[in-house]
PDB file of C-alpha atoms in Angstrom:
ATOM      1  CA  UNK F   7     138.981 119.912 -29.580  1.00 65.00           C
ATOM      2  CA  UNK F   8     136.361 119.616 -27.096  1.00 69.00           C
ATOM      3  CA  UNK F   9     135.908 122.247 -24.642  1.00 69.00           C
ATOM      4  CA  UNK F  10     133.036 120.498 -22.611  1.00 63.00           C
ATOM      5  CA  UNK F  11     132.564 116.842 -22.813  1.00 64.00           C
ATOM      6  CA  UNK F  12     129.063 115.007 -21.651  1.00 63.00           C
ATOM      7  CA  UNK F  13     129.518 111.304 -21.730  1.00 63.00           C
ATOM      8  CA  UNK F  14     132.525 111.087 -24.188  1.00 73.00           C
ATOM      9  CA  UNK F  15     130.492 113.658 -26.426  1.00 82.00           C
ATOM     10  CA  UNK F  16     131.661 117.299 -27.093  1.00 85.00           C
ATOM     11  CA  UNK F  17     129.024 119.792 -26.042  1.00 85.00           C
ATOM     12  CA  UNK F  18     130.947 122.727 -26.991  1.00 85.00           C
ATOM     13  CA  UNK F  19     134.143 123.450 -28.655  1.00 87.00           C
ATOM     14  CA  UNK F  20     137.028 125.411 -28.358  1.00 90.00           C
ATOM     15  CA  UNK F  21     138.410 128.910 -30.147  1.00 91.00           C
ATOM     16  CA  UNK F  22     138.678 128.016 -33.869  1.00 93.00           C
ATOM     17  CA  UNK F  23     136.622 124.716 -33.950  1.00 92.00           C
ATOM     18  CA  UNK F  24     133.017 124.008 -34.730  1.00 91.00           C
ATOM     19  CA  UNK F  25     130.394 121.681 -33.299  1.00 89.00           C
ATOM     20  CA  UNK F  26     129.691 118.678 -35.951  1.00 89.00           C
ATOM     21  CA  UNK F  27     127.514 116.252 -34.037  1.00 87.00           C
ATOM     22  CA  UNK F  28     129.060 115.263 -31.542  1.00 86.00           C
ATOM     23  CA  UNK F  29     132.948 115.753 -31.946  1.00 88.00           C
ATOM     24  CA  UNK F  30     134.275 119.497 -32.910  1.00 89.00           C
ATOM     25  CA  UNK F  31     136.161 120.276 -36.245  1.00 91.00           C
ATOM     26  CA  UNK F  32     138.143 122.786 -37.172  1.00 94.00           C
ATOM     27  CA  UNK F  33     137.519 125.788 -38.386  1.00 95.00           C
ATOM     28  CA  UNK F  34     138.651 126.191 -42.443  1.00 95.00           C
ATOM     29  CA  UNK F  35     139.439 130.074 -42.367  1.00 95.00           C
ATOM     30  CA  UNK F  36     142.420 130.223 -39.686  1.00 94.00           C
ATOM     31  CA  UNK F  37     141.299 133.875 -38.488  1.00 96.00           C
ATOM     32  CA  UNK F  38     138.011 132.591 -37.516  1.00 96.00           C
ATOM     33  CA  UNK F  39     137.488 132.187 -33.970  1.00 94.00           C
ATOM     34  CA  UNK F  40     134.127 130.460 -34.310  1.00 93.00           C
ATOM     35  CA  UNK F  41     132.516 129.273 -36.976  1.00 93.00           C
ATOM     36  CA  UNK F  42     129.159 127.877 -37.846  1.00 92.00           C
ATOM     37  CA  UNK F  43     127.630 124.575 -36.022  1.00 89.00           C
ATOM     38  CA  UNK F  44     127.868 121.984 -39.113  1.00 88.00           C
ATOM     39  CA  UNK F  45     129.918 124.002 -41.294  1.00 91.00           C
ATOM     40  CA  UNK F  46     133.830 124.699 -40.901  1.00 92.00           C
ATOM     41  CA  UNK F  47     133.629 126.865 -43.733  1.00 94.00           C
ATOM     42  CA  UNK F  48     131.184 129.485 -42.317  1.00 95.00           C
ATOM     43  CA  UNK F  49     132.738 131.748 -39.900  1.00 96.00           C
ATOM     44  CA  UNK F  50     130.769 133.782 -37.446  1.00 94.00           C
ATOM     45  CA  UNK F  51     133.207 135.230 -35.454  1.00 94.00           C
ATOM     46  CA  UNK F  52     136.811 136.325 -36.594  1.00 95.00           C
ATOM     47  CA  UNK F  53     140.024 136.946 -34.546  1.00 94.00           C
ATOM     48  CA  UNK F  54     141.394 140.608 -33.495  1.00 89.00           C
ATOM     49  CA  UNK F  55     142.296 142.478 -36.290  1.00 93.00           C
ATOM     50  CA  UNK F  56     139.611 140.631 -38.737  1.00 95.00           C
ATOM     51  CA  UNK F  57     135.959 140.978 -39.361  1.00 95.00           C
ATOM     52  CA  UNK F  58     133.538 138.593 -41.627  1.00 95.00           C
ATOM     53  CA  UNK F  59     132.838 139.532 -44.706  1.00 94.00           C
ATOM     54  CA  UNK F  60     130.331 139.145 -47.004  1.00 93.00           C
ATOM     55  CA  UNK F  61     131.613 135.421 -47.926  1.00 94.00           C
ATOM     56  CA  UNK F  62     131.655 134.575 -44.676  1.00 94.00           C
ATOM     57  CA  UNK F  63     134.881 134.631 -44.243  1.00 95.00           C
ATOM     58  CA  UNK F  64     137.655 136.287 -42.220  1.00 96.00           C
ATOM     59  CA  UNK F  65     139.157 139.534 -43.579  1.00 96.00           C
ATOM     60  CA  UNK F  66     141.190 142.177 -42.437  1.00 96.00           C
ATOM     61  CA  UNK F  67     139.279 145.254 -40.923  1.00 95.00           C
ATOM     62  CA  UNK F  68     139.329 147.655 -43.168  1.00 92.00           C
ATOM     63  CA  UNK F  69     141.738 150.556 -41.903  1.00 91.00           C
ATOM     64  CA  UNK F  70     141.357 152.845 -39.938  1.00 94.00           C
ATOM     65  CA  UNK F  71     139.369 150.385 -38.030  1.00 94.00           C
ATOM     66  CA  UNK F  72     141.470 148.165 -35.748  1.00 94.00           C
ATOM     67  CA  UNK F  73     139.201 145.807 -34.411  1.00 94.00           C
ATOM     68  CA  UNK F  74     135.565 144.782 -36.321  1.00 94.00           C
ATOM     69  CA  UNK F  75     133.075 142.786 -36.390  1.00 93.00           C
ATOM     70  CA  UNK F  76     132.282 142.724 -40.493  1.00 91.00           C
ATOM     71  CA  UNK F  77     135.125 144.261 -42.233  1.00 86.00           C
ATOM     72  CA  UNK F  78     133.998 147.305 -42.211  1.00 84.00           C
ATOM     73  CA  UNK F  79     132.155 147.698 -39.330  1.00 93.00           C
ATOM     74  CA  UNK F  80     134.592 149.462 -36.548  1.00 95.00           C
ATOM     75  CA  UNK F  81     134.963 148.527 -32.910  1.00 95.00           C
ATOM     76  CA  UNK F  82     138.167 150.437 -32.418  1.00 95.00           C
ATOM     77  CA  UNK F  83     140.460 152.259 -34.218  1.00 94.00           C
ATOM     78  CA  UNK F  84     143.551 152.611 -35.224  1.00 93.00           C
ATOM     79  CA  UNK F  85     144.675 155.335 -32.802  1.00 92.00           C
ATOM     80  CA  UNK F  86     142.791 158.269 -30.718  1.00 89.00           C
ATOM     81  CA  UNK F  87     142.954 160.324 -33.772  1.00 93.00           C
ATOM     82  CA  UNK F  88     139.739 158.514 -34.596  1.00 95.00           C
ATOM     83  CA  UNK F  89     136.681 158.097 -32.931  1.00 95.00           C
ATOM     84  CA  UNK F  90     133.533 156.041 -33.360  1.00 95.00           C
ATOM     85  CA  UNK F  91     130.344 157.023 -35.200  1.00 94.00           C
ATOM     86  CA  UNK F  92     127.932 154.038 -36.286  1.00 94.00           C
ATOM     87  CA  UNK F  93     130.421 151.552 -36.567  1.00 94.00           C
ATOM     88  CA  UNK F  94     133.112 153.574 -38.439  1.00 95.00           C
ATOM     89  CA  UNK F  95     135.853 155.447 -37.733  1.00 96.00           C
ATOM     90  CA  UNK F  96     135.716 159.401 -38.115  1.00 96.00           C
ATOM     91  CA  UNK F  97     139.311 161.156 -37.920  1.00 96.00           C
ATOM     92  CA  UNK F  98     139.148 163.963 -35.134  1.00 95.00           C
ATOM     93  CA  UNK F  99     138.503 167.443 -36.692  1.00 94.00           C
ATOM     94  CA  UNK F 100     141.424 169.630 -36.581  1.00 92.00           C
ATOM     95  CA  UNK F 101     142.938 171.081 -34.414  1.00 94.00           C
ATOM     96  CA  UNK F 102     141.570 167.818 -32.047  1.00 94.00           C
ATOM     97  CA  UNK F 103     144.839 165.518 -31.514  1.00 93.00           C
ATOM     98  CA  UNK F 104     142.407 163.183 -29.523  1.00 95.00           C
ATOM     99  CA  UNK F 105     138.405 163.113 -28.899  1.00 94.00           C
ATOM    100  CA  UNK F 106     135.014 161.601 -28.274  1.00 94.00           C
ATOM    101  CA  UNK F 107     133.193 163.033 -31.248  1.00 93.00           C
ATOM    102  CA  UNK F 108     133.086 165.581 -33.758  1.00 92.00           C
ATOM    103  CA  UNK F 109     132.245 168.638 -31.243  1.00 92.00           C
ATOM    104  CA  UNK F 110     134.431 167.124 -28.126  1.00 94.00           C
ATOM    105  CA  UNK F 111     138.276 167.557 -27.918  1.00 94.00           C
ATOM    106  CA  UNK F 112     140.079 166.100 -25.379  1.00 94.00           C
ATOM    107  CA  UNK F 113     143.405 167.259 -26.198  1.00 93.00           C
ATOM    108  CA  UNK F 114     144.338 170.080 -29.032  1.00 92.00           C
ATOM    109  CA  UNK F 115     147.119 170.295 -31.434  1.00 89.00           C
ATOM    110  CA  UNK F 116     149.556 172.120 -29.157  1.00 86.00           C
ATOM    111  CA  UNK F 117     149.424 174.909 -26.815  1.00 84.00           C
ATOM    112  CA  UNK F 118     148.338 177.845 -29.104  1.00 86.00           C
ATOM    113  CA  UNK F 119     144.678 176.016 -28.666  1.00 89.00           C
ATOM    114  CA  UNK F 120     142.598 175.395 -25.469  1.00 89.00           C
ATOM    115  CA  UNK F 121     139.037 173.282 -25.202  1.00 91.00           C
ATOM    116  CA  UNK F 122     136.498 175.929 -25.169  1.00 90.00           C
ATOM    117  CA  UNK F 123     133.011 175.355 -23.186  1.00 89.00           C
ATOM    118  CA  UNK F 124     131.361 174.112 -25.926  1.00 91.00           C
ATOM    119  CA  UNK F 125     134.476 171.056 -25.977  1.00 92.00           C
ATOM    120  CA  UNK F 126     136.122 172.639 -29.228  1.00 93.00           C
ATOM    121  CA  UNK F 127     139.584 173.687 -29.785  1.00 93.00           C
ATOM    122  CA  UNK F 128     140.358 177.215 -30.192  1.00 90.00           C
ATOM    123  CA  UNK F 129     143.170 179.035 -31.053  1.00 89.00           C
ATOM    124  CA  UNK F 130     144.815 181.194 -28.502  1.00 88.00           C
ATOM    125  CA  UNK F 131     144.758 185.132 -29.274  1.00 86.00           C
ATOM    126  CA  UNK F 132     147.686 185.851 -31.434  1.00 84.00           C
ATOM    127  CA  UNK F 133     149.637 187.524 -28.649  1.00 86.00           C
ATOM    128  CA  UNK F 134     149.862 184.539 -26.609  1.00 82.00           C
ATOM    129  CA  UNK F 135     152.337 182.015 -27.073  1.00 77.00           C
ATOM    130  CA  UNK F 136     150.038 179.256 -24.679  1.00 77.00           C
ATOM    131  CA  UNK F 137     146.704 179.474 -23.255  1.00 81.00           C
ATOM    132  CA  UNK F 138     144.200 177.970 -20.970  1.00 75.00           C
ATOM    133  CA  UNK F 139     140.702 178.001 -21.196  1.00 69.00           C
ATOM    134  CA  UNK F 140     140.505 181.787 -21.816  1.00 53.00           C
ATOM    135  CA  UNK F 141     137.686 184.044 -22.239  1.00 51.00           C
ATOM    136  CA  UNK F 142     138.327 186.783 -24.812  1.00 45.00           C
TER     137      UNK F 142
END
């Protein structure tokens, strides 16, 4: 399945096939979206969902990752409970519902909490039933 031809000769491939001289193969793993010039059975690239492992091969990413590049290397997660730290996927601390790293909440467990300055949840004083960004 030639995605470029030159002459009656495939220059490049498409998804899930690999250049073998000049005519494209297909890939052996079926989650591999490209695989290795020469070699069907050597995936370098993986479908959504999967990421290469160390047989070179397509496996699932390893939850809560949703989309990787190795199995366990994380490109997204799972949900925006998560969020990304060298490759992996780090739950939010509670009481973070959603956020961009360890010290920044975007949104808080529920209304007895607002984002401080410093981007942390914290609860509201006991006497309030909701709060906004309040300074005790």
């Amino acid at each position: 399945m030639c995605s470029q031809i030159d002459v009656n000769i495939c220059t490049s491939c498409l998804i899930g096939f690999a250049l073998s001289g000049t005519s494209c193969i297909p890939c052996t793993d079926t989650n591999c979206k490209s695989c290795q010039y020469n070699n069907a059975d050597i995936c370098t690239q993986c479908i959504d969902t999967y990421g290469v492992d160390s047989s070179n091969r397509c496996s699932p990413c390893t939850s809560p990752c949703q989309t990787c590049t190795t199995q366990s290397s994380c490109l997204t997660c799972v949900s925006t409970n998560y969020f990304i730290s060298s490759a992996n996927c780090i739950a939010c601390p509670n009481p973070c519902v959603t956020c961009l790293s360890n010290t920044n909440c975007l949104t808080c467990l529920s209304t007895n909490y607002y984002i401080d300055g410093t981007g942390m949840c914290v609860a509201c004083p006991s006497t309030c039933t909701t709060c906004e960004n309040y300074a005790f």
